[in-house]
C-alpha cells in the first residue's frame, strides 16, 4: 500500500506541538502511527491508549510518533490526558476532519454518521513521513473490540522500515 497521506491541523492536549500537523512530526520522526478512536466514552479506546503508553519507548526506538485522535471537543479529550498522562500527542477532532480524510470506518450509514457512539469504529494508520508522507499500513476495525495489538503495531512499523 502506498497512498499519499493527508495532512491535518488539530488541537493537541498531549505531548508535542499544538496544533499538531503531520508536517511538524516529520522533522523528528520517520513514521507517525495514527490511532483513530471511537469516542471519549469508549472503554476499549481508553485501554488502548494506556497500553500503548506503557510500551511507548518501543515506538520511540523506531522513530515513530504515536498520535491518538479522538472525535470529540478538546475539553473531553483533555480529560483523558489528565487521567492517563500520555507521553504522545492526543488530539481532538470534533468535526471528524482527520477521521473522514483517513476513511475511519463508520457503521449504520446515516445513523452512524449522526452519532459517533453508534457508528464510528477504531482505525490504525501508519504513515511514512520521509519525502512526501504516505500511508504504508492501515487497520480498519469492524467493531470496538477489533484492534491490532501493540505487537501487531510494532511489527507493521518494522515491516514498513524493512520494506
Tab-separated table of N, CA and C in Angstrom:
chain	number	residue	atom	x	y	z
A	1	UNK	N	0.855	-1.184	0.000
A	1	UNK	CA	0.000	0.000	0.000
A	1	UNK	C	0.892	1.235	0.000
A	2	UNK	N	0.548	2.174	-0.815
A	2	UNK	CA	1.285	3.426	-0.860
A	2	UNK	C	0.332	4.518	-1.338
A	3	UNK	N	-0.307	5.158	-0.395
A	3	UNK	CA	-1.279	6.200	-0.676
A	3	UNK	C	-0.807	7.476	-0.003
A	4	UNK	N	-0.884	8.575	-0.720
A	4	UNK	CA	-0.463	9.843	-0.145
A	4	UNK	C	-1.274	10.160	1.107
A	5	UNK	N	-0.594	10.560	2.163
A	5	UNK	CA	-1.236	10.887	3.429
A	5	UNK	C	-1.748	12.324	3.407
A	6	UNK	N	-2.878	12.546	4.029
A	6	UNK	CA	-3.481	13.869	4.124
A	6	UNK	C	-2.993	14.553	5.400
A	7	UNK	N	-2.431	15.746	5.258
A	7	UNK	CA	-2.011	16.492	6.449
A	7	UNK	C	-3.252	17.063	7.134
A	8	UNK	N	-3.104	17.388	8.379
A	8	UNK	CA	-4.200	17.960	9.156
A	8	UNK	C	-3.605	18.883	10.203
A	9	UNK	N	-4.435	19.694	10.782
A	9	UNK	CA	-4.041	20.572	11.884
A	9	UNK	C	-5.127	20.456	12.950
A	10	UNK	N	-4.771	19.807	14.073
A	10	UNK	CA	-5.740	19.558	15.133
A	10	UNK	C	-5.180	20.002	16.474
A	11	UNK	N	-6.088	20.394	17.370
A	11	UNK	CA	-5.666	20.817	18.702
A	11	UNK	C	-5.137	19.627	19.474
A	12	UNK	N	-3.913	19.786	20.004
A	12	UNK	CA	-3.229	18.737	20.754
A	12	UNK	C	-3.266	19.080	22.242
A	13	UNK	N	-3.829	18.172	23.053
A	13	UNK	CA	-3.861	18.396	24.504
A	13	UNK	C	-2.809	17.539	25.199
A	14	UNK	N	-2.023	16.782	24.417
A	14	UNK	CA	-0.987	15.920	24.974
A	14	UNK	C	0.396	16.470	24.692
A	15	UNK	N	1.354	15.568	24.621
A	15	UNK	CA	2.744	15.914	24.359
A	15	UNK	C	2.909	16.386	22.912
A	16	UNK	N	3.876	17.267	22.685
A	16	UNK	CA	4.186	17.688	21.324
A	16	UNK	C	3.546	19.006	20.941
A	17	UNK	N	3.697	19.364	19.663
A	17	UNK	CA	3.235	20.679	19.200
A	17	UNK	C	1.713	20.809	19.201
A	18	UNK	N	1.261	22.036	19.434
A	18	UNK	CA	-0.170	22.358	19.380
A	18	UNK	C	-0.328	23.629	18.570
A	19	UNK	N	-1.040	23.608	17.470
A	19	UNK	CA	-1.749	22.457	16.913
A	19	UNK	C	-0.767	21.430	16.337
A	20	UNK	N	-1.261	20.228	16.175
A	20	UNK	CA	-0.437	19.136	15.660
A	20	UNK	C	-0.696	18.956	14.166
A	21	UNK	N	0.404	18.848	13.409
A	21	UNK	CA	0.316	18.564	11.969
A	21	UNK	C	1.289	17.432	11.650
A	22	UNK	N	1.010	16.701	10.580
A	22	UNK	CA	1.948	15.663	10.142
A	22	UNK	C	3.277	16.282	9.757
A	23	UNK	N	3.226	17.432	9.101
A	23	UNK	CA	4.466	18.069	8.660
A	23	UNK	C	5.358	18.417	9.851
A	24	UNK	N	4.775	18.788	10.988
A	24	UNK	CA	5.580	19.077	12.181
A	24	UNK	C	6.235	17.805	12.711
A	25	UNK	N	5.539	16.679	12.639
A	25	UNK	CA	6.100	15.415	13.130
A	25	UNK	C	7.245	14.933	12.249
A	26	UNK	N	7.192	15.249	10.968
A	26	UNK	CA	8.197	14.759	10.017
A	26	UNK	C	9.603	15.256	10.343
A	27	UNK	N	9.708	16.367	11.039
A	27	UNK	CA	11.028	16.909	11.368
A	27	UNK	C	11.819	15.979	12.282
A	28	UNK	N	11.142	15.246	13.171
A	28	UNK	CA	11.830	14.437	14.178
A	28	UNK	C	11.507	12.946	14.144
A	29	UNK	N	10.661	12.516	13.212
A	29	UNK	CA	10.219	11.118	13.202
A	29	UNK	C	10.220	10.556	11.786
A	30	UNK	N	10.459	9.253	11.691
A	30	UNK	CA	10.378	8.562	10.401
A	30	UNK	C	8.942	8.171	10.076
A	31	UNK	N	8.173	7.848	11.136
A	31	UNK	CA	6.801	7.379	10.962
A	31	UNK	C	5.872	8.056	11.963
A	32	UNK	N	4.604	8.110	11.600
A	32	UNK	CA	3.535	8.510	12.531
A	32	UNK	C	2.517	7.374	12.534
A	33	UNK	N	2.127	6.956	13.722
A	33	UNK	CA	1.089	5.946	13.872
A	33	UNK	C	-0.155	6.650	14.403
A	34	UNK	N	-1.161	6.778	13.549
A	34	UNK	CA	-2.401	7.446	13.929
A	34	UNK	C	-3.373	6.405	14.467
A	35	UNK	N	-3.828	6.614	15.689
A	35	UNK	CA	-4.823	5.729	16.295
A	35	UNK	C	-6.130	6.504	16.393
A	36	UNK	N	-7.033	6.217	15.483
A	36	UNK	CA	-8.338	6.874	15.471
A	36	UNK	C	-9.253	6.149	16.463
A	37	UNK	N	-9.774	6.905	17.417
A	37	UNK	CA	-10.610	6.326	18.469
A	37	UNK	C	-12.088	6.500	18.144
A	38	UNK	N	-12.926	5.761	18.858
A	38	UNK	CA	-14.384	5.842	18.660
A	38	UNK	C	-14.940	7.129	19.238
A	39	UNK	N	-14.758	7.288	20.544
A	39	UNK	CA	-15.262	8.477	21.218
A	39	UNK	C	-14.675	8.553	22.622
A	40	UNK	N	-14.992	9.594	23.320
A	40	UNK	CA	-14.477	9.876	24.659
A	40	UNK	C	-14.858	8.806	25.678
A	41	UNK	N	-16.002	8.161	25.489
A	41	UNK	CA	-16.514	7.206	26.480
A	41	UNK	C	-16.052	5.774	26.245
A	42	UNK	N	-15.490	5.476	25.109
A	42	UNK	CA	-15.134	4.116	24.706
A	42	UNK	C	-14.092	3.497	25.644
A	43	UNK	N	-14.516	2.462	26.362
A	43	UNK	CA	-13.635	1.777	27.312
A	43	UNK	C	-12.444	1.137	26.604
A	44	UNK	N	-12.680	0.514	25.456
A	44	UNK	CA	-11.589	-0.132	24.724
A	44	UNK	C	-10.591	0.891	24.188
A	45	UNK	N	-11.068	2.066	23.818
A	45	UNK	CA	-10.173	3.141	23.380
A	45	UNK	C	-9.278	3.577	24.536
A	46	UNK	N	-9.878	3.736	25.683
A	46	UNK	CA	-9.116	4.144	26.868
A	46	UNK	C	-8.047	3.104	27.220
A	47	UNK	N	-8.403	1.826	27.109
A	47	UNK	CA	-7.424	0.757	27.373
A	47	UNK	C	-6.294	0.817	26.359
A	48	UNK	N	-6.650	1.037	25.088
A	48	UNK	CA	-5.623	1.065	24.043
A	48	UNK	C	-4.605	2.187	24.279
A	49	UNK	N	-5.071	3.393	24.577
A	49	UNK	CA	-4.115	4.497	24.750
A	49	UNK	C	-3.194	4.248	25.946
A	50	UNK	N	-3.719	3.602	26.978
A	50	UNK	CA	-2.889	3.294	28.150
A	50	UNK	C	-1.891	2.177	27.851
A	51	UNK	N	-2.325	1.157	27.112
A	51	UNK	CA	-1.434	0.053	26.753
A	51	UNK	C	-0.298	0.554	25.871
A	52	UNK	N	-0.628	1.368	24.887
A	52	UNK	CA	0.399	1.936	24.007
A	52	UNK	C	1.349	2.825	24.826
A	53	UNK	N	0.808	3.610	25.749
A	53	UNK	CA	1.656	4.467	26.592
A	53	UNK	C	2.640	3.633	27.402
A	54	UNK	N	2.194	2.479	27.885
A	54	UNK	CA	3.065	1.603	28.678
A	54	UNK	C	4.228	1.046	27.886
A	55	UNK	N	4.100	1.025	26.564
A	55	UNK	CA	5.169	0.499	25.698
A	55	UNK	C	5.674	1.565	24.731
A	56	UNK	N	5.471	2.823	25.086
A	56	UNK	CA	5.803	3.938	24.196
A	56	UNK	C	7.276	3.946	23.781
A	57	UNK	N	8.166	3.549	24.684
A	57	UNK	CA	9.605	3.548	24.358
A	57	UNK	C	9.893	2.708	23.121
A	58	UNK	N	9.147	1.621	22.927
A	58	UNK	CA	9.366	0.758	21.767
A	58	UNK	C	9.008	1.478	20.461
A	59	UNK	N	8.033	2.362	20.523
A	59	UNK	CA	7.691	3.171	19.355
A	59	UNK	C	8.771	4.235	19.135
A	60	UNK	N	9.195	4.870	20.226
A	60	UNK	CA	10.230	5.906	20.134
A	60	UNK	C	11.529	5.328	19.572
A	61	UNK	N	11.872	4.103	19.965
A	61	UNK	CA	13.083	3.449	19.441
A	61	UNK	C	13.002	3.249	17.937
A	62	UNK	N	11.799	3.213	17.395
A	62	UNK	CA	11.580	3.021	15.961
A	62	UNK	C	11.337	4.362	15.248
A	63	UNK	N	11.665	5.459	15.923
A	63	UNK	CA	11.481	6.813	15.365
A	63	UNK	C	10.047	7.022	14.891
A	64	UNK	N	9.098	6.502	15.687
A	64	UNK	CA	7.680	6.586	15.351
A	64	UNK	C	6.942	7.365	16.424
A	65	UNK	N	6.190	8.362	15.998
A	65	UNK	CA	5.346	9.099	16.928
A	65	UNK	C	3.935	8.531	16.855
A	66	UNK	N	3.411	8.190	18.013
A	66	UNK	CA	2.031	7.742	18.127
A	66	UNK	C	1.166	8.986	18.294
A	67	UNK	N	0.039	9.011	17.620
A	67	UNK	CA	-0.914	10.113	17.750
A	67	UNK	C	-2.292	9.500	17.946
A	68	UNK	N	-2.912	9.772	19.071
A	68	UNK	CA	-4.274	9.300	19.306
A	68	UNK	C	-5.232	10.424	18.928
A	69	UNK	N	-6.219	10.089	18.082
A	69	UNK	CA	-7.154	11.080	17.554
A	69	UNK	C	-8.557	10.715	18.023
A	70	UNK	N	-9.162	11.632	18.764
A	70	UNK	CA	-10.475	11.377	19.362
A	70	UNK	C	-11.489	12.339	18.742
A	71	UNK	N	-12.613	11.809	18.216
A	71	UNK	CA	-13.604	12.674	17.559
A	71	UNK	C	-14.491	13.397	18.572
A	72	UNK	N	-13.857	14.209	19.383
A	72	UNK	CA	-14.542	14.918	20.467
A	72	UNK	C	-13.939	16.308	20.611
A	73	UNK	N	-14.634	17.208	21.327
A	73	UNK	CA	-14.065	18.532	21.591
A	73	UNK	C	-12.867	18.430	22.553
A	74	UNK	N	-11.987	19.426	22.515
A	74	UNK	CA	-10.776	19.395	23.337
A	74	UNK	C	-11.031	19.173	24.825
A	75	UNK	N	-12.140	19.713	25.367
A	75	UNK	CA	-12.404	19.550	26.805
A	75	UNK	C	-12.528	18.067	27.172
A	76	UNK	N	-13.212	17.299	26.339
A	76	UNK	CA	-13.375	15.867	26.602
A	76	UNK	C	-12.057	15.125	26.468
A	77	UNK	N	-11.297	15.470	25.442
A	77	UNK	CA	-10.028	14.806	25.194
A	77	UNK	C	-9.036	15.133	26.316
A	78	UNK	N	-9.086	16.352	26.811
A	78	UNK	CA	-8.198	16.760	27.906
A	78	UNK	C	-8.411	15.893	29.148
A	79	UNK	N	-9.635	15.416	29.360
A	79	UNK	CA	-9.900	14.521	30.499
A	79	UNK	C	-9.045	13.251	30.402
A	80	UNK	N	-8.878	12.735	29.187
A	80	UNK	CA	-8.018	11.559	29.016
A	80	UNK	C	-6.584	11.892	29.408
A	81	UNK	N	-6.087	13.036	28.942
A	81	UNK	CA	-4.708	13.412	29.248
A	81	UNK	C	-4.533	13.617	30.749
A	82	UNK	N	-5.496	14.254	31.390
A	82	UNK	CA	-5.427	14.459	32.840
A	82	UNK	C	-5.440	13.138	33.587
A	83	UNK	N	-6.185	12.163	33.090
A	83	UNK	CA	-6.293	10.861	33.749
A	83	UNK	C	-5.110	9.947	33.472
A	84	UNK	N	-4.596	9.968	32.240
A	84	UNK	CA	-3.619	8.957	31.823
A	84	UNK	C	-2.209	9.492	31.580
A	85	UNK	N	-2.020	10.809	31.520
A	85	UNK	CA	-0.708	11.417	31.309
A	85	UNK	C	0.052	10.729	30.172
A	86	UNK	N	-0.548	10.729	29.002
A	86	UNK	CA	0.027	10.037	27.850
A	86	UNK	C	1.298	10.742	27.373
A	87	UNK	N	2.327	9.963	26.988
A	87	UNK	CA	3.600	10.552	26.574
A	87	UNK	C	3.649	10.946	25.100
A	88	UNK	N	2.519	10.899	24.429
A	88	UNK	CA	2.460	11.189	22.998
A	88	UNK	C	1.284	12.120	22.716
A	89	UNK	N	1.212	12.678	21.505
A	89	UNK	CA	0.118	13.605	21.180
A	89	UNK	C	-1.263	12.952	21.305
A	90	UNK	N	-2.175	13.719	21.856
A	90	UNK	CA	-3.575	13.327	21.999
A	90	UNK	C	-4.380	14.490	21.450
A	91	UNK	N	-5.007	14.269	20.293
A	91	UNK	CA	-5.630	15.388	19.602
A	91	UNK	C	-7.146	15.254	19.520
A	92	UNK	N	-7.785	16.408	19.493
A	92	UNK	CA	-9.239	16.496	19.374
A	92	UNK	C	-9.591	16.702	17.902
A	93	UNK	N	-10.550	15.920	17.427
A	93	UNK	CA	-11.029	16.021	16.049
A	93	UNK	C	-12.556	16.128	16.079
A	94	UNK	N	-13.077	17.232	16.684
A	94	UNK	CA	-14.523	17.323	16.913
A	94	UNK	C	-15.363	17.326	15.636
A	95	UNK	N	-14.797	17.781	14.534
A	95	UNK	CA	-15.533	17.797	13.271
A	95	UNK	C	-15.218	16.562	12.423
A	96	UNK	N	-14.460	15.633	12.972
A	96	UNK	CA	-14.010	14.383	12.320
A	96	UNK	C	-13.327	14.629	10.977
A	97	UNK	N	-12.612	15.738	10.870
A	97	UNK	CA	-11.909	16.061	9.623
A	97	UNK	C	-10.848	15.015	9.309
A	98	UNK	N	-9.994	14.700	10.286
A	98	UNK	CA	-8.941	13.707	10.058
A	98	UNK	C	-9.552	12.314	9.918
A	99	UNK	N	-10.518	11.989	10.763
A	99	UNK	CA	-11.177	10.683	10.662
A	99	UNK	C	-11.790	10.457	9.292
A	100	UNK	N	-12.442	11.473	8.759
A	100	UNK	CA	-13.051	11.369	7.434
A	100	UNK	C	-11.980	11.298	6.338
A	101	UNK	N	-10.922	12.086	6.484
A	101	UNK	CA	-9.852	12.097	5.476
A	101	UNK	C	-9.163	10.737	5.376
A	102	UNK	N	-9.117	10.010	6.484
A	102	UNK	CA	-8.473	8.698	6.505
A	102	UNK	C	-9.483	7.554	6.468
A	103	UNK	N	-10.712	7.870	6.076
A	103	UNK	CA	-11.763	6.858	5.902
A	103	UNK	C	-11.969	5.994	7.138
A	104	UNK	N	-11.988	6.639	8.316
A	104	UNK	CA	-12.278	5.887	9.531
A	104	UNK	C	-13.634	5.201	9.358
A	105	UNK	N	-13.697	3.900	9.611
A	105	UNK	CA	-14.946	3.174	9.382
A	105	UNK	C	-16.105	3.709	10.230
A	106	UNK	N	-17.267	3.808	9.581
A	106	UNK	CA	-18.491	4.219	10.264
A	106	UNK	C	-19.576	3.207	9.888
A	107	UNK	N	-20.209	2.615	10.908
A	107	UNK	CA	-21.291	1.653	10.671
A	107	UNK	C	-22.641	2.353	10.693
A	108	UNK	N	-23.651	1.674	10.216
A	108	UNK	CA	-25.048	2.086	10.295
A	108	UNK	C	-25.381	3.320	9.468
A	109	UNK	N	-24.639	3.570	8.391
A	109	UNK	CA	-24.993	4.636	7.446
A	109	UNK	C	-25.245	5.981	8.092
A	110	UNK	N	-26.386	6.589	7.758
A	110	UNK	CA	-26.719	7.922	8.259
A	110	UNK	C	-26.744	7.959	9.783
A	111	UNK	N	-27.302	6.925	10.401
A	111	UNK	CA	-27.380	6.886	11.863
A	111	UNK	C	-25.978	6.898	12.477
A	112	UNK	N	-25.055	6.141	11.879
A	112	UNK	CA	-23.675	6.126	12.357
A	112	UNK	C	-22.978	7.458	12.171
A	113	UNK	N	-23.288	8.140	11.058
A	113	UNK	CA	-22.726	9.474	10.833
A	113	UNK	C	-23.263	10.471	11.849
A	114	UNK	N	-24.512	10.318	12.207
A	114	UNK	CA	-25.155	11.227	13.146
A	114	UNK	C	-24.621	11.040	14.565
A	115	UNK	N	-24.277	9.800	14.935
A	115	UNK	CA	-23.803	9.515	16.286
A	115	UNK	C	-22.512	8.712	16.232
A	116	UNK	N	-21.399	9.333	16.621
A	116	UNK	CA	-20.120	8.617	16.659
A	116	UNK	C	-20.199	7.419	17.590
A	117	UNK	N	-20.974	7.537	18.658
A	117	UNK	CA	-21.087	6.453	19.627
A	117	UNK	C	-21.631	5.186	18.964
A	118	UNK	N	-22.573	5.338	18.053
A	118	UNK	CA	-23.163	4.185	17.374
A	118	UNK	C	-22.307	3.692	16.224
A	119	UNK	N	-21.715	4.620	15.485
A	119	UNK	CA	-21.154	4.221	14.215
A	119	UNK	C	-19.651	4.209	14.039
A	120	UNK	N	-18.934	5.134	14.649
A	120	UNK	CA	-17.509	5.270	14.372
A	120	UNK	C	-16.723	4.109	14.987
A	121	UNK	N	-15.852	3.492	14.180
A	121	UNK	CA	-15.039	2.358	14.623
A	121	UNK	C	-13.569	2.777	14.686
A	122	UNK	N	-12.780	2.084	15.512
A	122	UNK	CA	-11.351	2.408	15.598
A	122	UNK	C	-10.622	2.112	14.278
A	123	UNK	N	-9.510	2.796	14.103
A	123	UNK	CA	-8.667	2.581	12.938
A	123	UNK	C	-7.232	2.909	13.331
A	124	UNK	N	-6.279	2.176	12.752
A	124	UNK	CA	-4.856	2.472	12.938
A	124	UNK	C	-4.250	2.693	11.558
A	125	UNK	N	-3.472	3.776	11.420
A	125	UNK	CA	-2.861	4.130	10.136
A	125	UNK	C	-1.395	4.462	10.382
A	126	UNK	N	-0.505	3.784	9.658
A	126	UNK	CA	0.925	4.051	9.753
A	126	UNK	C	1.347	4.872	8.543
A	127	UNK	N	2.001	5.997	8.819
A	127	UNK	CA	2.418	6.917	7.758
A	127	UNK	C	3.929	7.037	7.756
A	128	UNK	N	4.515	6.813	6.588
A	128	UNK	CA	5.944	7.039	6.374
A	128	UNK	C	6.104	8.531	6.126
A	129	UNK	N	6.852	9.200	6.987
A	129	UNK	CA	6.981	10.660	6.920
A	129	UNK	C	8.145	11.129	6.048
A	130	UNK	N	8.956	10.200	5.547
A	130	UNK	CA	10.075	10.610	4.704
A	130	UNK	C	9.549	11.068	3.344
A	131	UNK	N	10.254	11.982	2.735
A	131	UNK	CA	9.845	12.581	1.448
A	131	UNK	C	8.415	13.105	1.560
A	132	UNK	N	7.506	12.635	0.680
A	132	UNK	CA	6.123	13.089	0.834
A	132	UNK	C	5.399	12.015	1.644
A	133	UNK	N	4.733	12.393	2.723
A	133	UNK	CA	4.119	11.402	3.610
A	133	UNK	C	3.146	10.485	2.865
A	134	UNK	N	3.265	9.181	3.162
A	134	UNK	CA	2.351	8.238	2.535
A	134	UNK	C	1.931	7.146	3.512
A	135	UNK	N	0.716	6.676	3.331
A	135	UNK	CA	0.186	5.590	4.151
A	135	UNK	C	0.850	4.298	3.698
A	136	UNK	N	1.454	3.583	4.654
A	136	UNK	CA	2.120	2.327	4.321
A	136	UNK	C	1.447	1.124	4.975
A	137	UNK	N	0.516	1.362	5.892
A	137	UNK	CA	-0.205	0.274	6.559
A	137	UNK	C	-1.455	0.855	7.192
A	138	UNK	N	-2.525	0.058	7.194
A	138	UNK	CA	-3.794	0.538	7.734
A	138	UNK	C	-4.563	-0.654	8.299
A	139	UNK	N	-5.202	-0.456	9.446
A	139	UNK	CA	-6.056	-1.482	10.050
A	139	UNK	C	-7.399	-0.840	10.342
A	140	UNK	N	-8.415	-1.306	9.648
A	140	UNK	CA	-9.771	-0.761	9.805
A	140	UNK	C	-10.596	-1.742	10.614
A	141	UNK	N	-11.012	-1.329	11.787
A	141	UNK	CA	-11.736	-2.200	12.708
A	141	UNK	C	-13.183	-2.396	12.280
A	142	UNK	N	-13.701	-3.580	12.605
A	142	UNK	CA	-15.095	-3.903	12.319
A	142	UNK	C	-15.972	-3.782	13.562
A	143	UNK	N	-15.332	-3.680	14.728
A	143	UNK	CA	-16.066	-3.484	15.979
A	143	UNK	C	-15.148	-2.748	16.951
A	144	UNK	N	-15.708	-2.317	18.063
A	144	UNK	CA	-14.889	-1.593	19.052
A	144	UNK	C	-13.858	-2.513	19.708
A	145	UNK	N	-14.071	-3.825	19.632
A	145	UNK	CA	-13.126	-4.781	20.227
A	145	UNK	C	-12.031	-5.181	19.247
A	146	UNK	N	-12.236	-4.901	17.972
A	146	UNK	CA	-11.339	-5.314	16.900
A	146	UNK	C	-10.240	-4.267	16.728
A	147	UNK	N	-9.076	-4.551	17.329
A	147	UNK	CA	-7.935	-3.628	17.267
A	147	UNK	C	-6.646	-4.419	17.151
A	148	UNK	N	-5.667	-3.870	16.473
A	148	UNK	CA	-4.362	-4.543	16.450
A	148	UNK	C	-3.714	-4.445	17.833
A	149	UNK	N	-2.981	-5.479	18.209
A	149	UNK	CA	-2.238	-5.448	19.473
A	149	UNK	C	-1.030	-4.524	19.323
A	150	UNK	N	-0.405	-4.186	20.423
A	150	UNK	CA	0.815	-3.374	20.358
A	150	UNK	C	1.877	-4.119	19.557
A	151	UNK	N	1.977	-5.446	19.742
A	151	UNK	CA	2.945	-6.225	18.964
A	151	UNK	C	2.651	-6.131	17.467
A	152	UNK	N	1.366	-6.158	17.089
A	152	UNK	CA	0.986	-6.012	15.675
A	152	UNK	C	1.403	-4.636	15.151
A	153	UNK	N	1.199	-3.596	15.951
A	153	UNK	CA	1.570	-2.243	15.546
A	153	UNK	C	3.081	-2.122	15.345
A	154	UNK	N	3.842	-2.681	16.285
A	154	UNK	CA	5.304	-2.635	16.174
A	154	UNK	C	5.780	-3.436	14.972
A	155	UNK	N	5.154	-4.575	14.703
A	155	UNK	CA	5.521	-5.389	13.537
A	155	UNK	C	5.250	-4.635	12.240
A	156	UNK	N	4.155	-3.892	12.188
A	156	UNK	CA	3.839	-3.099	10.996
A	156	UNK	C	4.920	-2.052	10.746
A	157	UNK	N	5.397	-1.419	11.828
A	157	UNK	CA	6.473	-0.432	11.695
A	157	UNK	C	7.748	-1.119	11.195
A	158	UNK	N	8.085	-2.252	11.783
A	158	UNK	CA	9.287	-2.979	11.368
A	158	UNK	C	9.191	-3.399	9.901
A	159	UNK	N	8.028	-3.892	9.496
A	159	UNK	CA	7.840	-4.299	8.101
A	159	UNK	C	7.995	-3.109	7.151
A	160	UNK	N	7.412	-1.986	7.531
A	160	UNK	CA	7.498	-0.778	6.682
A	160	UNK	C	8.949	-0.299	6.593
A	161	UNK	N	9.669	-0.392	7.687
A	161	UNK	CA	11.074	0.046	7.695
A	161	UNK	C	11.928	-0.873	6.822
A	162	UNK	N	11.666	-2.169	6.897
A	162	UNK	CA	12.462	-3.151	6.153
A	162	UNK	C	12.035	-3.263	4.699
A	163	UNK	N	10.780	-2.813	4.422
A	163	UNK	CA	10.222	-2.972	3.072
A	163	UNK	C	10.757	-1.955	2.161
